[in-house]
Coordinates of C-alpha atoms and ligand atoms in Angstrom, one line a residue:
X1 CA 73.4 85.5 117.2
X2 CA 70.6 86.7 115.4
X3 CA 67.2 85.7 114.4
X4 CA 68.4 85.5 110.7
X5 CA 69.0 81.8 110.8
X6 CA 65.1 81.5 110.8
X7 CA 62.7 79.3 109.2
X8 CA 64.0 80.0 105.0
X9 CA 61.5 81.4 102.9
X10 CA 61.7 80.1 99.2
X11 CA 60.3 83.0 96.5
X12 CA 60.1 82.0 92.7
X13 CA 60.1 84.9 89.9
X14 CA 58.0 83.7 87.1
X15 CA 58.4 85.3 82.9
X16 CA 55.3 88.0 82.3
X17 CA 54.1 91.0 80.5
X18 CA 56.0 94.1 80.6
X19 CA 57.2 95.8 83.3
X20 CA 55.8 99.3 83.4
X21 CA 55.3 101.8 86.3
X22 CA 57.3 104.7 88.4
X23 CA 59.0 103.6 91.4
X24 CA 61.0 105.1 94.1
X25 CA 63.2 102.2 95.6
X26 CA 64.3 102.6 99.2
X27 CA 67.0 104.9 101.0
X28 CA 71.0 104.4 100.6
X29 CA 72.2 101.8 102.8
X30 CA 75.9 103.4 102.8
X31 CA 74.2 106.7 104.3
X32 CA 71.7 105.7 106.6
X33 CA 74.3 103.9 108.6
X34 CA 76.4 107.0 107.9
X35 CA 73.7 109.1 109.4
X36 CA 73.1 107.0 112.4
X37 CA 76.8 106.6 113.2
X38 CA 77.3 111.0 112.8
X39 CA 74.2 111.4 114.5
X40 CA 75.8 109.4 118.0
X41 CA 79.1 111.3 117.4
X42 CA 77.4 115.2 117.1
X43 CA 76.2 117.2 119.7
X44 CA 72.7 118.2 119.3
X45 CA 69.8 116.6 117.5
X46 CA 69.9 115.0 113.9
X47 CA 67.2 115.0 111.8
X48 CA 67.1 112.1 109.3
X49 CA 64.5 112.1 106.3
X50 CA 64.4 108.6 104.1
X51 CA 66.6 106.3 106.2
X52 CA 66.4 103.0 104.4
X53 CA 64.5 100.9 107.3
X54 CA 66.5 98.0 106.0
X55 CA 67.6 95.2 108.9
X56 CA 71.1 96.3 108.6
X57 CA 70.6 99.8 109.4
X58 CA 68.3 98.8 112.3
X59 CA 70.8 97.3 113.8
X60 CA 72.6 100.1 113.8
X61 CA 70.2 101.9 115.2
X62 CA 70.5 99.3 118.2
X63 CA 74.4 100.1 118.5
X64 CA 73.9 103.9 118.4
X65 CA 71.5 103.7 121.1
X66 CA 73.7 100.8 123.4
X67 CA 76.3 103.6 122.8
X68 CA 74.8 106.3 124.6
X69 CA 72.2 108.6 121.8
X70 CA 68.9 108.8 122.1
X71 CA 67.4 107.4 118.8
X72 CA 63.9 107.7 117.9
X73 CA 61.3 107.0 115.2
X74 CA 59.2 110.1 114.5
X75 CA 57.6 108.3 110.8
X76 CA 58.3 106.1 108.0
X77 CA 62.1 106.9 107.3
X78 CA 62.1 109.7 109.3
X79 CA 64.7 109.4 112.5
X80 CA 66.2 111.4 115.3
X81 CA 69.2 111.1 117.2
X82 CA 70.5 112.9 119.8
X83 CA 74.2 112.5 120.4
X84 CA 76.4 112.2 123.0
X85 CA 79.1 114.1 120.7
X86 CA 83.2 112.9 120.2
X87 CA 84.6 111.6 123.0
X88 CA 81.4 111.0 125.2
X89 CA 80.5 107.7 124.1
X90 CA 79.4 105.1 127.2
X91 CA 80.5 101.5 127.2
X92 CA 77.5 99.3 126.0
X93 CA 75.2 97.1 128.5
X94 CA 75.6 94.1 125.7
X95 CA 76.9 92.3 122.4
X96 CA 76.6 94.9 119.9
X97 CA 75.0 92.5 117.2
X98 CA 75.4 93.9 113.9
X99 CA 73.0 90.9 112.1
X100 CA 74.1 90.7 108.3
X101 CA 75.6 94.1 108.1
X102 CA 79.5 94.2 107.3
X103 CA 79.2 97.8 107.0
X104 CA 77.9 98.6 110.0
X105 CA 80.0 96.3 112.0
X106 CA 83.0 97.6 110.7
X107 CA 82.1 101.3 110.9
X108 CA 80.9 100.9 114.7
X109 CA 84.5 99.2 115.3
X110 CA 86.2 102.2 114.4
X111 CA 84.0 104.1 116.4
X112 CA 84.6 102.0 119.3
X113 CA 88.4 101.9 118.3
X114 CA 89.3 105.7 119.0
X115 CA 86.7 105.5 122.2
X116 CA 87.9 104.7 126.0
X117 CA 84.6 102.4 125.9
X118 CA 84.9 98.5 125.5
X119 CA 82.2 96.5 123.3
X120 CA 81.8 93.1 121.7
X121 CA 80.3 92.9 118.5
X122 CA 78.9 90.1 116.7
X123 CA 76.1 88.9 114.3
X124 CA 74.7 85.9 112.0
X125 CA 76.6 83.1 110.5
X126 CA 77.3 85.2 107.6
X127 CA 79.1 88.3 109.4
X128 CA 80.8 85.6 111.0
X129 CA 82.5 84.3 108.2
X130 CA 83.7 88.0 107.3
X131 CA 87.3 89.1 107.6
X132 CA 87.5 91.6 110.4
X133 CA 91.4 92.1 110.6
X134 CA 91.3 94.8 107.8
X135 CA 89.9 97.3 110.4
X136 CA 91.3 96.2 113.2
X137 CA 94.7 96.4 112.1
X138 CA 95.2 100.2 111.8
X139 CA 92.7 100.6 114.7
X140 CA 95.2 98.3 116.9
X141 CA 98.2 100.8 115.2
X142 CA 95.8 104.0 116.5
X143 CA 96.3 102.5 120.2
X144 CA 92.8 99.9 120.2
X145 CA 93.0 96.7 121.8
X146 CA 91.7 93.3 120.7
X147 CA 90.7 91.1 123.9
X148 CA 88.9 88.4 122.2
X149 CA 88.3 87.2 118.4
X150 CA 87.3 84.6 116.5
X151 CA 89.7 82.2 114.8
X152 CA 91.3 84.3 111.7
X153 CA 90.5 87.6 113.1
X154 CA 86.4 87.2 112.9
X155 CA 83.1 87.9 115.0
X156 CA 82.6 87.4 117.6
X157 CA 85.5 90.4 119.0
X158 CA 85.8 92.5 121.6
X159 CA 87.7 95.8 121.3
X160 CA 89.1 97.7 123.7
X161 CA 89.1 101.5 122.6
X162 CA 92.3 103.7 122.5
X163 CA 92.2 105.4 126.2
X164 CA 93.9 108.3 123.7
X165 CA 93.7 107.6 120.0
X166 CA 97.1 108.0 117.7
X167 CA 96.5 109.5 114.2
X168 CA 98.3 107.7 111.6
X169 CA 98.7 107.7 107.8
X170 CA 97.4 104.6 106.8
X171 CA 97.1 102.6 103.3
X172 CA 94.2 100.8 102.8
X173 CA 95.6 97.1 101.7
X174 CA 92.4 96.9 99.4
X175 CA 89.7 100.0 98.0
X176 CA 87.4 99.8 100.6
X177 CA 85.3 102.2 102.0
X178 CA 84.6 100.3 104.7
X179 CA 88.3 100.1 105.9
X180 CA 88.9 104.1 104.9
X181 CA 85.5 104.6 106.8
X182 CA 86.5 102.8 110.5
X183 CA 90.0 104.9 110.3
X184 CA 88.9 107.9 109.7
X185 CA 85.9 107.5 112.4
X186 CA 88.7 106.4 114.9
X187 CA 90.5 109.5 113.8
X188 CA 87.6 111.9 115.1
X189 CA 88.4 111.4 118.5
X190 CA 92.7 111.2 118.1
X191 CA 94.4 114.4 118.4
X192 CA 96.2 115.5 114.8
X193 CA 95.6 114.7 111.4
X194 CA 94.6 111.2 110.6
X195 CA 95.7 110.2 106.9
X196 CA 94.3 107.1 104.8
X197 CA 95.4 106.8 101.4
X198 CA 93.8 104.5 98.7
X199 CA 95.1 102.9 95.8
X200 CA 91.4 103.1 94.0
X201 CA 89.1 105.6 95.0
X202 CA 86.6 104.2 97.0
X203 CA 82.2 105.8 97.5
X204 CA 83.0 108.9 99.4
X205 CA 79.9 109.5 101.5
X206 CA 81.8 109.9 105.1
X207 CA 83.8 112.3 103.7
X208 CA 80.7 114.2 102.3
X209 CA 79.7 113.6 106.0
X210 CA 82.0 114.4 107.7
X211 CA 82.6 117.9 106.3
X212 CA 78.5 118.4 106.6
X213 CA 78.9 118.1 110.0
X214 CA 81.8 120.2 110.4
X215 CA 85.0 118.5 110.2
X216 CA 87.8 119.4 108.0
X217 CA 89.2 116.6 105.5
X218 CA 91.0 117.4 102.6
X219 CA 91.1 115.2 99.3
X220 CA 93.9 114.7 97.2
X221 CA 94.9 112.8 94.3
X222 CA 96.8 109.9 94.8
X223 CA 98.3 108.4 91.9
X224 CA 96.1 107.1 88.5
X225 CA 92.3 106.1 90.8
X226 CA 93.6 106.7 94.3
X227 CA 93.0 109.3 96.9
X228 CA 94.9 110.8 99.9
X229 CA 92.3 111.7 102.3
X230 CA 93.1 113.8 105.3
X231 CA 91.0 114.4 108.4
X232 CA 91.6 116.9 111.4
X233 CA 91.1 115.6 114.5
X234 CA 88.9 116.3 117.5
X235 CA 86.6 118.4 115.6
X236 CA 82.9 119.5 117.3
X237 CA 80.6 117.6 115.1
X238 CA 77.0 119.7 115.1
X239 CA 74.0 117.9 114.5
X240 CA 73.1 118.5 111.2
X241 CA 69.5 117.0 109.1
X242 CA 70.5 114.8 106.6
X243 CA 68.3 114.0 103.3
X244 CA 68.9 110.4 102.3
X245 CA 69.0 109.6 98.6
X246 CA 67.6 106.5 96.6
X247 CA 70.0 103.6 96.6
X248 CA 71.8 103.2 93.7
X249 CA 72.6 99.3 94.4
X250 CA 68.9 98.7 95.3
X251 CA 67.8 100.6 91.9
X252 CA 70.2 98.2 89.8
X253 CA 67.2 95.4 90.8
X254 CA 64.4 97.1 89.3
X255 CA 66.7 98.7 86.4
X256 CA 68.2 95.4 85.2
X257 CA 64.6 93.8 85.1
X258 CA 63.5 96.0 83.2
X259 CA 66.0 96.3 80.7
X260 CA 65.4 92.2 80.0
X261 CA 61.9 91.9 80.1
X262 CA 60.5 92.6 77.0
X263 CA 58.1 95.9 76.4
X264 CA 59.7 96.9 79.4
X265 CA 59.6 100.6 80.6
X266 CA 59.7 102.4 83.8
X267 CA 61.4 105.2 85.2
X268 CA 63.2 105.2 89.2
X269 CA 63.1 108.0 90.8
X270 CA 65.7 109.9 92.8
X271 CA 68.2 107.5 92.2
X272 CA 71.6 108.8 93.9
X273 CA 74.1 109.2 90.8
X274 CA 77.3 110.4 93.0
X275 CA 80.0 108.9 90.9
X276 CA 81.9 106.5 92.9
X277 CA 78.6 104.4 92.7
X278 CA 77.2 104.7 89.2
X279 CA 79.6 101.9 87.3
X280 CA 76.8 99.6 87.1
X281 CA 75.0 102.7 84.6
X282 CA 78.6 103.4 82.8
X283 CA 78.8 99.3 82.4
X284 CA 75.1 98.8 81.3
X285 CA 74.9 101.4 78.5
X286 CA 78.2 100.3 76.9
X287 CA 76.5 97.3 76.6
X288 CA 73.9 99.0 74.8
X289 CA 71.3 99.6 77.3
X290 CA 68.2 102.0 77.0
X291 CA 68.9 104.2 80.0
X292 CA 67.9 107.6 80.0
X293 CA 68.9 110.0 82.3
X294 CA 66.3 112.9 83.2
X295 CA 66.2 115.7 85.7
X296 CA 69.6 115.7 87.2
X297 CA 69.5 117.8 90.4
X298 CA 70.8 117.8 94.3
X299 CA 69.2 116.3 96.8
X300 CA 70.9 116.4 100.3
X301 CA 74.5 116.9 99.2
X302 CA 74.4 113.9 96.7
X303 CA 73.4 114.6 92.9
X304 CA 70.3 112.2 92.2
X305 CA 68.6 112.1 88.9
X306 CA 65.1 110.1 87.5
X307 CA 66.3 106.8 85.3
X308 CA 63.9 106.1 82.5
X309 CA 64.6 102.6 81.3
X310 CA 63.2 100.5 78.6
X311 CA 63.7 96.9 77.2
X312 CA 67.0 96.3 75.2
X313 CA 68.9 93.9 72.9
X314 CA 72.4 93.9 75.2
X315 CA 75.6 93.1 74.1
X316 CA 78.3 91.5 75.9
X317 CA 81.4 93.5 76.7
X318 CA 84.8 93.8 78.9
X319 CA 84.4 95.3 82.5
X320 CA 87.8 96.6 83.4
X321 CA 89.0 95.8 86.8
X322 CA 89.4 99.2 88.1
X323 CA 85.7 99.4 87.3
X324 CA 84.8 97.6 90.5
X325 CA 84.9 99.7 93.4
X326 CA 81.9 102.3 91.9
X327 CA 79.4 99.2 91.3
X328 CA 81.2 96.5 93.4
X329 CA 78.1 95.0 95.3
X330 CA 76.3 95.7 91.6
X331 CA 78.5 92.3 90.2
X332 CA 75.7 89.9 90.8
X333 CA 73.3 91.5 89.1
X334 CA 75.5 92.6 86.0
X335 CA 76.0 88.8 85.9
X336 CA 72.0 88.7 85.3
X337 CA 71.9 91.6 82.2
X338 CA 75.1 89.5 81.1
X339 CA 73.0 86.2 81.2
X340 CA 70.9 88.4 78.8
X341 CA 73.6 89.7 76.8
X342 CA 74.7 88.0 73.1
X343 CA 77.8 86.6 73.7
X344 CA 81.0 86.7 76.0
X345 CA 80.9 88.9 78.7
X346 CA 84.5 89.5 80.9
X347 CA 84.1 90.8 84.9
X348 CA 87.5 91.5 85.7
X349 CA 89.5 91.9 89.2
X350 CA 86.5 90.4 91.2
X351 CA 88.6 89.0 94.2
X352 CA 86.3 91.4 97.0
X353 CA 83.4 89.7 96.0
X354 CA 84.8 87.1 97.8
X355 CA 84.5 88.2 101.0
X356 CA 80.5 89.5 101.2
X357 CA 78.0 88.3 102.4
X358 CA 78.4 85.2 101.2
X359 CA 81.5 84.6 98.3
X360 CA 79.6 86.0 95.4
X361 CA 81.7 84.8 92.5
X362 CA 81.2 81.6 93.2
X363 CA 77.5 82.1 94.1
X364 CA 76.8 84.1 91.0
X365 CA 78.7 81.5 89.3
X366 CA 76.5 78.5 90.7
X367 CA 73.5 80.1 90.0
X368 CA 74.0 81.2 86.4
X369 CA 74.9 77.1 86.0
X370 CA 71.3 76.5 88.0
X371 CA 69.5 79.0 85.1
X372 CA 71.2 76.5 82.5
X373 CA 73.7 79.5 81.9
X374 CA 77.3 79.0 81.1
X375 CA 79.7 80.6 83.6
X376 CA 82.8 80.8 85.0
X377 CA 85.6 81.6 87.1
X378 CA 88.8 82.6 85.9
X379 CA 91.7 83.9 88.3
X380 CA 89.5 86.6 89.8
X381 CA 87.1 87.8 86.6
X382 CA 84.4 86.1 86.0
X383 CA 83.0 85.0 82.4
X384 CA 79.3 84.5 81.5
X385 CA 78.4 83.1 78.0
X386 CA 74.7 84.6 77.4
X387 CA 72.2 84.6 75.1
X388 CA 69.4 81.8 76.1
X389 CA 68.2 81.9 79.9
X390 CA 66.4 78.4 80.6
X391 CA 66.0 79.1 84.0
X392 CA 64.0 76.3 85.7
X393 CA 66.5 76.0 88.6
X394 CA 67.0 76.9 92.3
X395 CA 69.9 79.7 93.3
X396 CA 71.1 79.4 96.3
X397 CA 71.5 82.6 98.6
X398 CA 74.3 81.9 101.3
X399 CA 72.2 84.5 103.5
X400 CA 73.0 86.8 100.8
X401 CA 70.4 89.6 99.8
X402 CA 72.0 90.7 96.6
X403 CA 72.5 87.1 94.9
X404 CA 68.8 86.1 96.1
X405 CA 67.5 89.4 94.3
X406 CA 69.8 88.3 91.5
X407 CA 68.0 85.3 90.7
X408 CA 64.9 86.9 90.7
X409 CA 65.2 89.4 88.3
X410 CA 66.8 86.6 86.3
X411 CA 63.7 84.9 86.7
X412 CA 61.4 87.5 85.0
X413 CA 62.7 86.6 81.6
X414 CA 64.4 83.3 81.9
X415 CA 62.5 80.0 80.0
X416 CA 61.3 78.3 82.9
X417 CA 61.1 79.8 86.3
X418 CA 63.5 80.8 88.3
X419 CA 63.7 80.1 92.3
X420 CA 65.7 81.4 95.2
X421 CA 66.3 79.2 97.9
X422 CA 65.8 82.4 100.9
X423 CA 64.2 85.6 100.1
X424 CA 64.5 86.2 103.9
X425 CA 67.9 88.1 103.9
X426 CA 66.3 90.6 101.3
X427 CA 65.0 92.9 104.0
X428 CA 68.3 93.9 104.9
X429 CA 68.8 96.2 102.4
X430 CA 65.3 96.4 100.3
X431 CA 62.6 95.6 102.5
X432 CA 60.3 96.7 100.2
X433 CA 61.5 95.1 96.9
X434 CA 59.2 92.1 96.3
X435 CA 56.0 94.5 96.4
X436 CA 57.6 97.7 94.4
X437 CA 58.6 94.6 91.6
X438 CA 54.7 94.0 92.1
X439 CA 54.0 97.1 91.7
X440 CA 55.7 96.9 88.3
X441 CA 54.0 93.7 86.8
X442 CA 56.1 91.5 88.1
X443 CA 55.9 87.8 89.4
X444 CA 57.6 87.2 92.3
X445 CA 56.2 85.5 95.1
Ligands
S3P501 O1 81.2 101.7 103.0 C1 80.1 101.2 102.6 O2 79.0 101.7 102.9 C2 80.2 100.0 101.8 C3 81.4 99.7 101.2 C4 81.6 98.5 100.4 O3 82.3 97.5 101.1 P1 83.9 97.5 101.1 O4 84.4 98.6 101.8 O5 84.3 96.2 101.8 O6 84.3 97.4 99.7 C5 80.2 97.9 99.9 O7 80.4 96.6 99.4 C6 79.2 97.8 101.0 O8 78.0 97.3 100.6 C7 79.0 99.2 101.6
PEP502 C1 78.5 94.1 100.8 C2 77.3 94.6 101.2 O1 77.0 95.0 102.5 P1 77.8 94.9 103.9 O2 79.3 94.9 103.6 O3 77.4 96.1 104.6 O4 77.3 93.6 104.5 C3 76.1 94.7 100.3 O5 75.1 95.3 100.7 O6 76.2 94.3 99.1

């Protein structure tokens, strides 16, 4: 287990002047793990520039290295790895603990899956409670083994590898890139064409990855959302340098404050706009948002763009379900504008947020009821009544950075403070946030 069960550390956000400033939040957490994960798998050296240095990444790091590459740190965000290359991975010395990181956990497994290695991963109470079956399903179908698990398919498991990996066409039972991810990872080192088809197209960055380092996948349509992605197998992955964008999901913090505190204006910078992440932006501005979008440009494969952002009167509105996978872990803190938004606002087809890293409708539903906000759960959408923010309560986090940075922007405008039970888990994916919100005017702390 890891250290994250440590001592909890309380934060409270506190209502202030205007939020002003520039601001450049932290690397994508989807693609740093990305990078890591191609870096291992490539032959050669990979040259990252603005890895998020976020807990869950690290970790990652760890795994990469227990797997065989060499993995340096040459500067702030700026990594090496030199990798063994598919096929040569070696069977780790330990538990492969993954901390808080779903994503990286699951990834790694389908690493691990189309390898002849063995490894056991694990990681904090929260990972623990996460359903693990949904990769290991089509990576047991590609020839894997499970030798141990958890009741109900969870952490701690050890997987046994394919000694040859199968290709296989495989549906994803829900849109996630996560599940699409470990299949087509395992399908790097099987012989053939490995196929995963998705009902709802899910973020897209290892296929952007994959064909930067020289794989061939080929993208289809698949029905109204869905794709049908195909990958060839055995490919020779080159090490190639990988630029790594602003995250999109870490920029909703910042954006989202700044859009309820009053007098509000700042621009974020860089922000990755690839469009199976940017529902969030498509969700706020229908509800009336000042967003502007400046300077759209590439930036290491992704399109990025600045965000200028300024206080607004929001309006409640109707979030479709099919919305969700391009802003899925964005949910808690749309619940926050929504807190801030005249009238009824409808999430719909929320049943993934379930299964994070903590069960976030319910979390964000709690904690909207702490700020004095009405809330609730219907079927899977969730409904927030908003308007007047009393605030004055405590959220509580379930080791979950996104709902305790929730709270906290929620507190920057509510009546009466707002507190967060744990800030700790925050540095898994924005180590940086409380002093950047600082750096805007804000009072956290
Ligand atoms: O592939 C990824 O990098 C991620 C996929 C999503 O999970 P699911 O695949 O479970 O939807 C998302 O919630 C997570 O934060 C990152
Ligand atoms: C769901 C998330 O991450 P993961 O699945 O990697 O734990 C998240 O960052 O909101």
């Amino acid at each position: 287990m890891s250290s994250h069960s440590a001592i909890p550390q309380p934060l409270t956000a506190r209502r202030g002047g205007r939020l002003s400033g520039r601001l450049r939040v932290p690397g994508d957490k989807s693609i740093s793990h990305r990078s890591l994960i191609f870096g291992l798998l490539s032959a050669g050296e990979t040259a990252i520039s603005g890895l998020l240095e976020g807990e869950d990444v690290l970790r990652t790091a760890d795994a990469v290295r227990a797997l065989g590459a060499a993995v340096e740190r040459l500067g702030e965000g700026r990594w090496r790895v030199r990798g063994v290359g598919i096929g040569g991975l070696s069977n780790p010395a330990g538990v492969l603990d993954f901390g808080n990181a779903g994503t990286g956990s699951r990834l790694m497994m389908g690493v691990v899956g189309g390898h002849p290695v063995t490894a056991t991963f694990d990681g904090d109470a929260s990972l623990r409670k996460r359903p693990m079956r949904r990769i290991l399903d089509p990576l047991v179908m590609m020839g894997a083994r499970v030798l141990s698990e958890a009741e109900g398919g969870r952490c701690p498991i050890t997987l046994e590898g394919a000694r040859e990996a199968v290709p296989i066409v495989y549906e994803t039972p829900v849109a996630s890139a996560q599940i699409k991810s470990a299949v087509l990872l395992a399908g790097l080192n099987a012989p053939g064409r490995t196929t995963v088809i998705e009902a709802e197209a899910s973020r897209d960055h290892t296929e952007r990855m994959l064909r930067h380092f020289g794989a061939e996948v080929n993208i289809e349509p698949h029905g109204a959302h869905g794709r049908r992605i195909t990958l060839v197998g055995q490919p020779e992955l080159t090490a190639r340098p990988v630029v790594v964008p602003a995250d999109p999901s870490s920029a909703a913090f910042p954006l989202v404050a700044a859009l309820i505190v009053p007098g509000s204006d700042i621009v974020l910078e860089g922000v990755m706009m690839n469009p199976l992440r940017t529902g969030l932006i498509t969700t706020l501005m229908e509800m009336e948002a000042d967003i502007t979008v400046l300077d759209r440009r590439e930036e290491g494969g992704e399109e990025v763009a600045d965000l200028r952002v300024r206080a607004s009167a929001l309006r409640s509105i109707e979030v479709p379900a099919e919305r969700a996978p391009s802003m899925i872990d964005e949910y808690p803190i749309l619940a926050v504008a929504a807190a801030y938004a005249e009238g009824e606002t409808v999430m719909r087809g929320l049943q993934e947020l379930r299964v994070k890293e903590s069960d976030r409708l319910e979390a964000v539903r709690a904690g909207l009821l702490a700020a004095g906000v009405d809330a609730e759960i219907s079927g899977d959408d969730l409904i927030v009544r908003g308007g007047r923010v009393p605030g004055g309560g405590t959220a509580a986090t379930h080791l979950d950075h996104r709902i305790a940075m929730s709270f906290l922007v929620l507190g920057l405008a509510s009546e009466k403070p707002m507190q967060v039970d744990d800030g700790a888990m925050i540095a898994t994916s924005f180590p940086t946030f409380v002093p950047l919100m600082h750096g805007l005017g804000a009072d956290i702390g």
